[in-house]
Coordinates of N, CA and C in Angstrom, one line a residue:
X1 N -82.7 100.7 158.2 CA -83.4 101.8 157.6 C -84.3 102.4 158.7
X2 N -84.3 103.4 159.2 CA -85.3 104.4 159.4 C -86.9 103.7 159.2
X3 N -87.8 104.2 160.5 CA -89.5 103.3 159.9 C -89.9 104.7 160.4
X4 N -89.3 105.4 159.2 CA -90.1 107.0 159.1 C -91.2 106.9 158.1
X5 N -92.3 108.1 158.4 CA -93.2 108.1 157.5 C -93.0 109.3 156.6
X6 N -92.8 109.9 155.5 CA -93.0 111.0 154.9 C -93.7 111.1 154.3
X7 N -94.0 112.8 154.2 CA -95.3 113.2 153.6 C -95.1 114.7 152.5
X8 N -95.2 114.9 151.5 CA -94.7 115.8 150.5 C -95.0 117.1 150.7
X9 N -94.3 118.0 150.4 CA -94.3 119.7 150.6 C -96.3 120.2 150.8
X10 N -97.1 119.2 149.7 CA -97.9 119.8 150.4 C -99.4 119.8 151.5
X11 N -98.3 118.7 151.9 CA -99.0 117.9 153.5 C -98.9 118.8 154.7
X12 N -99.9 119.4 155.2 CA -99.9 120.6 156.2 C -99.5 120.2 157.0
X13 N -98.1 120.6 157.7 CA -97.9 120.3 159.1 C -98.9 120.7 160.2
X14 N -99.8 121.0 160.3 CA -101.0 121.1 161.4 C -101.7 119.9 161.3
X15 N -101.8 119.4 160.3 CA -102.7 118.4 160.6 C -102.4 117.0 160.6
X16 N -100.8 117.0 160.4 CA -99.4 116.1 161.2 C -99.6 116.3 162.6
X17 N -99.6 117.6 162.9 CA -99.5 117.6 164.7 C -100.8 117.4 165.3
X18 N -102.1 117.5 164.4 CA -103.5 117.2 165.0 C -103.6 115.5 165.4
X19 N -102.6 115.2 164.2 CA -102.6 113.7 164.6 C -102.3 112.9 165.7
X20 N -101.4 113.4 166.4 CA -100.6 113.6 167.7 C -101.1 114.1 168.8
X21 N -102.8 114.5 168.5 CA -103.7 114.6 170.0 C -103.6 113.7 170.8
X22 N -103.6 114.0 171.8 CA -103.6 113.0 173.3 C -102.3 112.6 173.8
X23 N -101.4 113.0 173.2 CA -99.9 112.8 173.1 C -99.2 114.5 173.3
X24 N -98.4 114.3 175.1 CA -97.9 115.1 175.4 C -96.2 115.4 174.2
X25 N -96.1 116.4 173.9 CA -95.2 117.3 173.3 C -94.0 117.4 174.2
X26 N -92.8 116.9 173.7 CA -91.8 117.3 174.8 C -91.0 118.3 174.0
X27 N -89.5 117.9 173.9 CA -88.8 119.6 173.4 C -89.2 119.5 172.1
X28 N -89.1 121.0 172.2 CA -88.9 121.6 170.5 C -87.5 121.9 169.9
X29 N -87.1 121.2 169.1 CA -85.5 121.6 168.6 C -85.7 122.0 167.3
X30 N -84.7 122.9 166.9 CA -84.8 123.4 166.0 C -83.0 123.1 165.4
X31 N -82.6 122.3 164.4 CA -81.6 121.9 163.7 C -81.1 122.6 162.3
X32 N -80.2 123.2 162.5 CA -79.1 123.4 161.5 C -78.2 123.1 161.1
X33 N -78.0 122.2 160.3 CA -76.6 121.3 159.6 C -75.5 121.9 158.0
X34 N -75.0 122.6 158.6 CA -74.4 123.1 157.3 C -73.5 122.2 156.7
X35 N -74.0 122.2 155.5 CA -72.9 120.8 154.2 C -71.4 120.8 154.9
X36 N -71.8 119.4 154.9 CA -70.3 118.8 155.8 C -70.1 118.8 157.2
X37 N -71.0 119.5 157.4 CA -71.2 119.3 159.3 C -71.9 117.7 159.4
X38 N -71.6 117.5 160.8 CA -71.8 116.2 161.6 C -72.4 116.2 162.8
X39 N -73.2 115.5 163.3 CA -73.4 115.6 165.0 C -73.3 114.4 165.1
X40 N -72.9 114.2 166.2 CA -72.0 112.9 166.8 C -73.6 111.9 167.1
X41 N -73.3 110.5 167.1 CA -74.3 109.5 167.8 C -75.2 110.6 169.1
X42 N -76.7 110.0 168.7 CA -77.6 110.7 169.7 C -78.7 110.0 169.1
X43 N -79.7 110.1 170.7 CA -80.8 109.3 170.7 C -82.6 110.5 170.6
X44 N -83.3 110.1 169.5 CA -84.7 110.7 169.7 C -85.6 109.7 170.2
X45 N -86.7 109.8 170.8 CA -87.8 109.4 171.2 C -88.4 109.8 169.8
X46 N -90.1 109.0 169.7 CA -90.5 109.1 168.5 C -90.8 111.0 168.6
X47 N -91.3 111.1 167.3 CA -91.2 112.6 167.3 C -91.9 113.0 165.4
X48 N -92.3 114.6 165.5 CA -92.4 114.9 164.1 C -91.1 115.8 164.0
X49 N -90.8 115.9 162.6 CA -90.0 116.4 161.9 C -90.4 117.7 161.0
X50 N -90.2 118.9 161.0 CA -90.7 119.3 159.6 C -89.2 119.9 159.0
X51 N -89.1 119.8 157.8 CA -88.2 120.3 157.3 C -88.4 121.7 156.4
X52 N -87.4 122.6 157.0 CA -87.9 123.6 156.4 C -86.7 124.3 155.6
X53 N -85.6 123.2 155.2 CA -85.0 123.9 154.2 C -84.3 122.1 154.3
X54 N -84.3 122.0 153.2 CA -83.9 120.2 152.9 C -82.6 120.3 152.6
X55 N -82.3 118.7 152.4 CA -80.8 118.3 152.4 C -81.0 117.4 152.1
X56 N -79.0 116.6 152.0 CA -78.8 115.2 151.7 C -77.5 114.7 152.4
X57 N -78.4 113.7 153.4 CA -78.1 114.0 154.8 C -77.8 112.0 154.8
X58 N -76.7 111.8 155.8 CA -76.1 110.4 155.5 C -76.3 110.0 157.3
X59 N -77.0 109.2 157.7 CA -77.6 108.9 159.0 C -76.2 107.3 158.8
X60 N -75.6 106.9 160.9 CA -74.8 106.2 160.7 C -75.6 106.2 162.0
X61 N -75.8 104.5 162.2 CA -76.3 103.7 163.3 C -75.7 102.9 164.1
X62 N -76.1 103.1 165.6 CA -74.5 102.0 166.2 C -74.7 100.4 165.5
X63 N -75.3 100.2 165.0 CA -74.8 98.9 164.6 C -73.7 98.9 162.9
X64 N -73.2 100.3 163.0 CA -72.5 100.4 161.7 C -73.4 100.5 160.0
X65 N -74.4 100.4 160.3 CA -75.1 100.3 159.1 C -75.0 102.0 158.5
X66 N -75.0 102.3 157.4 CA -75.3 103.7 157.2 C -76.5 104.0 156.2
X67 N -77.1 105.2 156.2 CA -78.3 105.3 155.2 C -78.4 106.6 154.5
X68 N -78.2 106.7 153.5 CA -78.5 108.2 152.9 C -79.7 108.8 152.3
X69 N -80.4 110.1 152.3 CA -81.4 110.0 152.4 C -81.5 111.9 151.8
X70 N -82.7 112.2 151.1 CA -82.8 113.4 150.8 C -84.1 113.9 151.6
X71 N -84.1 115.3 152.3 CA -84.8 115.4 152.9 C -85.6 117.2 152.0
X72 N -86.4 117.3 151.8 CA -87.3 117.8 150.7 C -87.6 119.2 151.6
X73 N -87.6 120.4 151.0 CA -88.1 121.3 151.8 C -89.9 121.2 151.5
X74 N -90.4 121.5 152.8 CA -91.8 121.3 153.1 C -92.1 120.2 153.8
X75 N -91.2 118.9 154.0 CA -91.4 117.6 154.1 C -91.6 117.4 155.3
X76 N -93.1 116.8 155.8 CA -93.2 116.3 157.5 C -92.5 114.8 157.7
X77 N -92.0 114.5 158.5 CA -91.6 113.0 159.0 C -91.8 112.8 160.2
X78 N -92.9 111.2 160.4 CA -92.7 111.2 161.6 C -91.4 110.4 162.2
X79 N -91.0 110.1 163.1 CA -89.9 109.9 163.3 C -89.9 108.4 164.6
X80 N -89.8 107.6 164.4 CA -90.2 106.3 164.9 C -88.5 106.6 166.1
X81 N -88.6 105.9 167.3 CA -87.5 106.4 168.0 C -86.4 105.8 167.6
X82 N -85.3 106.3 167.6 CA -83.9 106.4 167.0 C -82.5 106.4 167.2
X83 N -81.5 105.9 167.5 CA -80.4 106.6 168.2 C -79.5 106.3 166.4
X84 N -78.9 107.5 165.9 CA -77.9 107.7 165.3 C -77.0 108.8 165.1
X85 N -76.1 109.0 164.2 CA -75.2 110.3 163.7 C -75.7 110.3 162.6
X86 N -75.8 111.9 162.2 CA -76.3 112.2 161.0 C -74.7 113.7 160.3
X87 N -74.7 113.5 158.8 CA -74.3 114.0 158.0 C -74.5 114.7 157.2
X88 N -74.3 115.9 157.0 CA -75.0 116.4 155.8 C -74.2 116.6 154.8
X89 N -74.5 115.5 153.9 CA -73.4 115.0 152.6 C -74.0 116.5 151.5
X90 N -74.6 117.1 151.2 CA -75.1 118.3 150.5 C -74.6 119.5 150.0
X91 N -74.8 120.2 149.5 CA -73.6 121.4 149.5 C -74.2 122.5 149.9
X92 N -75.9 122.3 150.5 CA -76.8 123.3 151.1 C -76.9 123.2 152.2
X93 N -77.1 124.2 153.3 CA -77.2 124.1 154.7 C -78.8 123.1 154.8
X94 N -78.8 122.2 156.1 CA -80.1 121.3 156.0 C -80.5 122.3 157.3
X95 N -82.1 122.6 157.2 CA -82.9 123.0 158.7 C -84.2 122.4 158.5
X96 N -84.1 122.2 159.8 CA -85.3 121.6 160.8 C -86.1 121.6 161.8
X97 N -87.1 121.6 162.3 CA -87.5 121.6 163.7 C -88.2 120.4 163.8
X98 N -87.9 119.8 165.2 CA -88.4 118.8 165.7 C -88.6 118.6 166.5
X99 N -90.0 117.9 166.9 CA -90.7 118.3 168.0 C -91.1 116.6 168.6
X100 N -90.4 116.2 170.1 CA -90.5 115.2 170.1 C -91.9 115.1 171.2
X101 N -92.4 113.6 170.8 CA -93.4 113.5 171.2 C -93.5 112.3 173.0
X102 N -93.8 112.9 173.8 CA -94.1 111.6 175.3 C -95.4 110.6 175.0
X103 N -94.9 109.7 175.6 CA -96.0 108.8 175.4 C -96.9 108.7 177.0
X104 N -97.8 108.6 177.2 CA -98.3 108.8 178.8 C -97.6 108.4 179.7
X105 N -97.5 108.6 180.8 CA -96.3 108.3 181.9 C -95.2 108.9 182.1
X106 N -94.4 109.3 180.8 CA -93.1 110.2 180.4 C -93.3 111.7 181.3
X107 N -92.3 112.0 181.7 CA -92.5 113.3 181.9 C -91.5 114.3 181.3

């Protein structure tokens, strides 16, 4: 399972990312998964999540384990670091931005 934290539609993402002072910001991605789309195995560093239009979305881990999971529009997550494939088992397009976070030293 994921050691994500979520927080409900009306948890300000500003004051998710206040939390994350003193901690350099690396990319910003911005994710679109249209129902039934896939993206192959891939790795995040920890990071926040906001979700800005939700889904239900089937995460597969190299160790074969799989997890399904609904992801809520409004929803911040932080995102503990990760490597998997994700699915969007849904019949709605899922979007996201995510914004991964360095820990000192990182460049």
């Amino acid at each position: 399972m994921h050691n994500d934290t979520r927080t409900g539609p009306s948890e300000n993402i500003a004051s998710i990312l206040q939390s994350t002072a003193g901690k350099r910001s690396g990319p910003r991605l911005e994710y679109h998964l249209k129902a039934g789309e896939k993206e192959p195995m891939h790795s995040h560093p920890t990071g926040v999540v906001y979700v800005l239009s939700g889904g239900k979305l089937k995460f597969s881990y190299p160790d074969g384990r799989t997890e399904e999971t609904t992801a809520a529009t409004g929803e911040t997550i932080w995102r503990e670091p990760t490597t998997h494939a994700v699915k969007n088992i849904g019949d709605t397009e899922a979007h996201a931005i995510a914004i991964d976070l360095k820990t000192p030293g990182q460049h």
